[in-house]
Coordinates of C-alpha atoms in Angstrom, one line a residue:
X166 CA 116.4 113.7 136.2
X167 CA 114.5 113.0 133.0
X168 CA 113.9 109.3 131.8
X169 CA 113.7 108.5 127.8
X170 CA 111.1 106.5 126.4
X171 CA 113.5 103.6 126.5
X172 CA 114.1 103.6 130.0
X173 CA 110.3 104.6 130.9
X174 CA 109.3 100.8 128.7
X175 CA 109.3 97.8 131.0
X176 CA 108.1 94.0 129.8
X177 CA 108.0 91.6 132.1
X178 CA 107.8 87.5 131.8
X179 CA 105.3 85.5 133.6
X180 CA 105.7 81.7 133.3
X181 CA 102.7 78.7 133.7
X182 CA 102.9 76.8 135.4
X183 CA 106.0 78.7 137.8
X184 CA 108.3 75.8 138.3
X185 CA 107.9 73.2 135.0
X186 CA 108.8 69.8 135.4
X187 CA 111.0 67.6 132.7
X188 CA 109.7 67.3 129.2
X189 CA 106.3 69.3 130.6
X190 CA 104.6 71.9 128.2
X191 CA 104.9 75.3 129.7
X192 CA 104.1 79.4 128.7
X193 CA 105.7 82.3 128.7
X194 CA 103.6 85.3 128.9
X195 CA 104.9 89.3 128.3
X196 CA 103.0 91.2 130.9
X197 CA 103.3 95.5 130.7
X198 CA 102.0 98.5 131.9
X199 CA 104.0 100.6 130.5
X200 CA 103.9 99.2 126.4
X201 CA 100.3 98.4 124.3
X202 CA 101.7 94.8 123.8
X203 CA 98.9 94.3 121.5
X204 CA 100.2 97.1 119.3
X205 CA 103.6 95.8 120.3
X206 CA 106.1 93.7 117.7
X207 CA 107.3 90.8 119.7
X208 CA 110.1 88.0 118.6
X209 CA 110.9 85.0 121.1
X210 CA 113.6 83.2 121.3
X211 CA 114.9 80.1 123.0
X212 CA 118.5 80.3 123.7
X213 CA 119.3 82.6 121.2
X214 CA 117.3 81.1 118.3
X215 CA 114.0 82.6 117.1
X216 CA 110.9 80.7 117.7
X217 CA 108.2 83.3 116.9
X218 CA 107.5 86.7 115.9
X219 CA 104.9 88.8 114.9
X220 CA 102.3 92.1 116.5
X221 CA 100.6 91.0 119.5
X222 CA 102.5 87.5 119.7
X223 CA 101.9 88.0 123.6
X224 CA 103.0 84.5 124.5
X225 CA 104.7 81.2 123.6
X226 CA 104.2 77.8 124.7
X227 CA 107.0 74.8 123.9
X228 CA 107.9 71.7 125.7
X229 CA 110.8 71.8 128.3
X230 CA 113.9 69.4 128.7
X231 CA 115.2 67.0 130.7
X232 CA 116.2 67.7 133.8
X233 CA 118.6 70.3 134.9
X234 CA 118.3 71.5 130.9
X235 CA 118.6 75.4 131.0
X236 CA 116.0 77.6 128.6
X237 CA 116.6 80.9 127.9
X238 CA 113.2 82.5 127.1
X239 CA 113.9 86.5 125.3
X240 CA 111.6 88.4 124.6
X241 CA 112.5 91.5 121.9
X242 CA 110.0 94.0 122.3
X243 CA 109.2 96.9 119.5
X244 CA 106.8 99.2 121.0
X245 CA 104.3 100.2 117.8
X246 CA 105.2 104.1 118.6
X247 CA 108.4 103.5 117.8
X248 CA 110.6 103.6 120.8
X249 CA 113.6 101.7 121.2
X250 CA 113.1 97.5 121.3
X251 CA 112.7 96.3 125.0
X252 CA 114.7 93.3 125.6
X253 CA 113.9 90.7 129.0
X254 CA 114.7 87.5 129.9
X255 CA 114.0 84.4 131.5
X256 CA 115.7 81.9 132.8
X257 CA 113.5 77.9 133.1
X258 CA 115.5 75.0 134.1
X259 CA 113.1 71.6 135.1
X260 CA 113.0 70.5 138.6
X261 CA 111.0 67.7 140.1
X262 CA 110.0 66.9 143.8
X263 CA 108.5 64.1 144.7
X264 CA 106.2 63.6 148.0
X265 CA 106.0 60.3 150.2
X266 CA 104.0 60.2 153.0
X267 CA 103.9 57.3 155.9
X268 CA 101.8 56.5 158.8
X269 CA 102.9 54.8 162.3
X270 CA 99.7 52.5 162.6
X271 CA 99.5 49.0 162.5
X272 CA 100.2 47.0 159.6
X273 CA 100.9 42.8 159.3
X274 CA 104.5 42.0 159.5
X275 CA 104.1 40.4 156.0
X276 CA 101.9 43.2 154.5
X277 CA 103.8 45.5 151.8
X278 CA 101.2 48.0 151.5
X279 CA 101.1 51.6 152.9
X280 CA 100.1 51.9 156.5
X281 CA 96.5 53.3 157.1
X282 CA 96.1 57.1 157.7
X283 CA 94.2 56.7 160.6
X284 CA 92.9 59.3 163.3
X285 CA 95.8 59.4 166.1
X286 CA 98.1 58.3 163.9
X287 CA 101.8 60.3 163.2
X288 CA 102.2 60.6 159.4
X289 CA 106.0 62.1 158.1
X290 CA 106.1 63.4 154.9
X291 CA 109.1 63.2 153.4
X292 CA 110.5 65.4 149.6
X293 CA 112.7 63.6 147.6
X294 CA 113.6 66.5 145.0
X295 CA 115.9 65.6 141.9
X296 CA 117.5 68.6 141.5
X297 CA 120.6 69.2 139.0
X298 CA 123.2 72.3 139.4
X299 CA 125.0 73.9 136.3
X300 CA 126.9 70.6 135.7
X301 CA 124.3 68.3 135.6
X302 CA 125.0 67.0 139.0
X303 CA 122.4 65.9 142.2
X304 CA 122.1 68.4 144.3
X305 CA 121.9 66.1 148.0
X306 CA 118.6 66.6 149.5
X307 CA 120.2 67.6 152.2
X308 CA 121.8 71.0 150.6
X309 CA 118.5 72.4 149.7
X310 CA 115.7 74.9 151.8
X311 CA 112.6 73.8 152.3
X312 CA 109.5 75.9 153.0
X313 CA 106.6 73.5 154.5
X314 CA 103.0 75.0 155.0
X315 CA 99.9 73.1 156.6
X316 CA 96.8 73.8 155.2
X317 CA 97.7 76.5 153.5
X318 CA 99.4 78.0 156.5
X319 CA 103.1 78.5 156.6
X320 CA 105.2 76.1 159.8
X321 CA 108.3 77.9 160.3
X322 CA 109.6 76.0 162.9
X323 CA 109.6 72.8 160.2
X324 CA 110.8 75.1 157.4
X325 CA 114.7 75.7 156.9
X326 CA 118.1 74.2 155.1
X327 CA 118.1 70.3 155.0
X328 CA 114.5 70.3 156.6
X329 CA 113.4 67.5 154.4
X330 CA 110.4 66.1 156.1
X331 CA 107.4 67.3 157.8
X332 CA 105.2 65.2 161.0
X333 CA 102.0 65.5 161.6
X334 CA 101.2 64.0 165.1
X335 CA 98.4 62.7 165.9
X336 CA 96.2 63.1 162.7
X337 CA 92.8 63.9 162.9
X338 CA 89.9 61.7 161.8
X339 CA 87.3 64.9 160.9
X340 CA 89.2 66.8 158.1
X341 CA 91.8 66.5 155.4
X342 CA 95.4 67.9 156.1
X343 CA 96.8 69.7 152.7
X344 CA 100.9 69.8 153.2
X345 CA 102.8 71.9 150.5
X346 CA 106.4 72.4 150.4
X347 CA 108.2 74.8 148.5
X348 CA 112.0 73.6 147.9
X349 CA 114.7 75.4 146.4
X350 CA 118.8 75.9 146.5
X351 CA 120.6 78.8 148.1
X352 CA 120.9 80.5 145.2
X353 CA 117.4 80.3 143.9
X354 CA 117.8 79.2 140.6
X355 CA 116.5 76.3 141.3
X356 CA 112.9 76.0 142.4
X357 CA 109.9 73.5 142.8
X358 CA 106.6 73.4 144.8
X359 CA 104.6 69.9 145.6
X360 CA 102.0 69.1 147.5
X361 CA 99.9 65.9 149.4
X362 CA 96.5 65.8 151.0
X363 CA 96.4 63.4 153.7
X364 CA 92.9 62.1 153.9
X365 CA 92.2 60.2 157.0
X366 CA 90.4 56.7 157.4
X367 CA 89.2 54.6 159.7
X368 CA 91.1 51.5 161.3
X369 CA 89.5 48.2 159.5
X370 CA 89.6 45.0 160.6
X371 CA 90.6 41.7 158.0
X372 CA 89.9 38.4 158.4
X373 CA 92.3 35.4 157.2
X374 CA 92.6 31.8 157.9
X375 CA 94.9 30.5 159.9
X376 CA 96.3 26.8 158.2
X377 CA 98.0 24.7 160.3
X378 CA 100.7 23.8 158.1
X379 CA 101.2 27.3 156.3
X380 CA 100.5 29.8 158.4
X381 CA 97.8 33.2 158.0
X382 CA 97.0 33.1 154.3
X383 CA 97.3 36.9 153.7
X384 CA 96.5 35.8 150.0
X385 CA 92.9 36.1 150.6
X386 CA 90.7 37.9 152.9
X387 CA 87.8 36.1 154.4
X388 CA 84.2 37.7 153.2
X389 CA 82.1 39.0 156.1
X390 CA 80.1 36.3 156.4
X391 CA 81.7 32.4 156.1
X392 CA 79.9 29.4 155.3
X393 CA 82.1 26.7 157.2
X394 CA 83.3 24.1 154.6
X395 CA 84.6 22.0 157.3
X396 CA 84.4 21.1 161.1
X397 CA 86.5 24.0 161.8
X398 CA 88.3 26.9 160.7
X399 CA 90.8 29.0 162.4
X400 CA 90.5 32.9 161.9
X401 CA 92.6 35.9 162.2
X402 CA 91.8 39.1 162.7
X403 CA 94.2 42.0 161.5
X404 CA 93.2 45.3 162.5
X405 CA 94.9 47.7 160.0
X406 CA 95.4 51.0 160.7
X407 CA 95.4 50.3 164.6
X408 CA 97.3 53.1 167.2
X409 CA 97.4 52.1 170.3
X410 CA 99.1 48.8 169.3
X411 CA 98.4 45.0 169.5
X412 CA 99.9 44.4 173.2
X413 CA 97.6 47.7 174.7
X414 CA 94.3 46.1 172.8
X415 CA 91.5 43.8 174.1
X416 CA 90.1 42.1 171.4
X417 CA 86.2 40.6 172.1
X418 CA 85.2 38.2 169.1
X419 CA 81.6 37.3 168.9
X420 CA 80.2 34.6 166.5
X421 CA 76.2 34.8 165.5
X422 CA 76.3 37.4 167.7
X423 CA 77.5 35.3 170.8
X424 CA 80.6 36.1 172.8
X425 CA 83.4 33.9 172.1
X426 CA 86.8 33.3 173.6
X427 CA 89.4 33.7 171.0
X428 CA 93.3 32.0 171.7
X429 CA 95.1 32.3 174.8
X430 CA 98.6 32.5 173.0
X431 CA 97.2 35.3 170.6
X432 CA 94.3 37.0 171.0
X433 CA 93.8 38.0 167.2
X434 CA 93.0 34.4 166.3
X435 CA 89.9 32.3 167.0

């Protein structure tokens, strides 16, 4: 069979970056090996109203919507030898995923930070995408595919429907760990990748004072060194990021270098 000029012309979209966000600035590129888009008249249009036109208008670049709000990039093609106008299309609808990672190690009870990203530690990752189907309405977290990869490398075993978070056990203290998930919905219309580096650190011990009357003041840490403003001062050490956990630790605390024998009922305070 014979193809006509029409049929032989093929323009294809390319969009940057792939999967916008909400209220993000994004382009739309015509890519073609078949058509001298140079040559080429090209009008764009944004859900059916023109936005540019002109020869060699190769590519657009406008500001998404909230979202969930659909964009309907054309593209009209006139080829400059005069062949029939190539229309394509493509569809952009703003996703967002967000990636919260958490470590196992030790923390204060009263602490609100993050837990330390320390070596032996087991870190989850967890997405929380914000999805929106045709309607406007959440997609659960739990409806969606998730693709994880680890260090570039894809983990198949983690990937899969509802698979929402990713563990790494037992981080390691001599490199990074770079964890990327792809998430989409079973219909892939809907599509967003994220990713964390994990950078690991080294447990770290705090020093507070211990007040008789109101407790550890977690207000303030102590400075390395303390000039004693009083007879006596009682001190407890914290040691963030810690694995093995409090009960399996010995604690040895040393003052001006000496060996000295911390609390019997806790051995974090001296």
């Amino acid at each position: 069979s014979f193809s006509t000029l029409a049929e032989a012309a093929s323009v294809g979209l390319s969009v940057s970056p792939t999967y916008p966000g909400a209220f993000s600035e994004v382009t739309v590129t015509a890519t073609s090996y078949t058509v001298d888009l140079n040559r080429a008249t090209i009008s764009w249009q944004i859900n059916g109203k023109g936005i540019e036109s002109g020869v060699g208008v190769r590519s657009i670049t406008f500001t998404t919507g909230s979202l969930g709000e659909k964009r309907i990039v054309t593209a009209l093609v006139r080829p400059s030898g005069g062949q029939e106008t190539v229309r394509t299309d493509i569809t952009i609808i703003p996703t967002e995923v967000d990636l919260i990672a958490e470590s196992n190690s030790y923390t204060p009870p009263s602490y609100r930070g993050k837990a330390f990203f320390t070596p032996g530690s087991t870190v989850t990752i967890t997405a929380l995408p914000n999805f929106l189907d045709s309607v406007g309405k959440a997609i659960p977290a739990e409806k969606l595919i998730y693709n994880w990869q680890r260090n570039f490398a894809s983990v198949s075993g983690a990937s899969g429907y509802g698979k929402k978070s990713f563990e790494i056990a037992k981080l390691k203290g001599t490199s990074n760990e770079t964890i990327t998930v792809d998430v989409a919905s079973l219909d892939g219309s809907l599509r967003k990748t994220e990713t964390i580096v994990i950078k690991s650190v080294p447990p770290k011990i705090v020093f507070y004072e211990d007040r008789p009357l109101l407790g550890t003041w977690y207000g303030r840490a102590l400075p390395q060194t303390i000039t004693l403003s009083q007879s006596e001062i009682t001190v407890r050490g914290e040691p963030f990021g810690l694995v093995s956990g409090i009960g399996a630790t010995i604690f040895e605390w040393l003052t001006s270098g000496e060996p000295t024998e911390g609390s019997p009922d806790n051995p974090r305070v001296l």
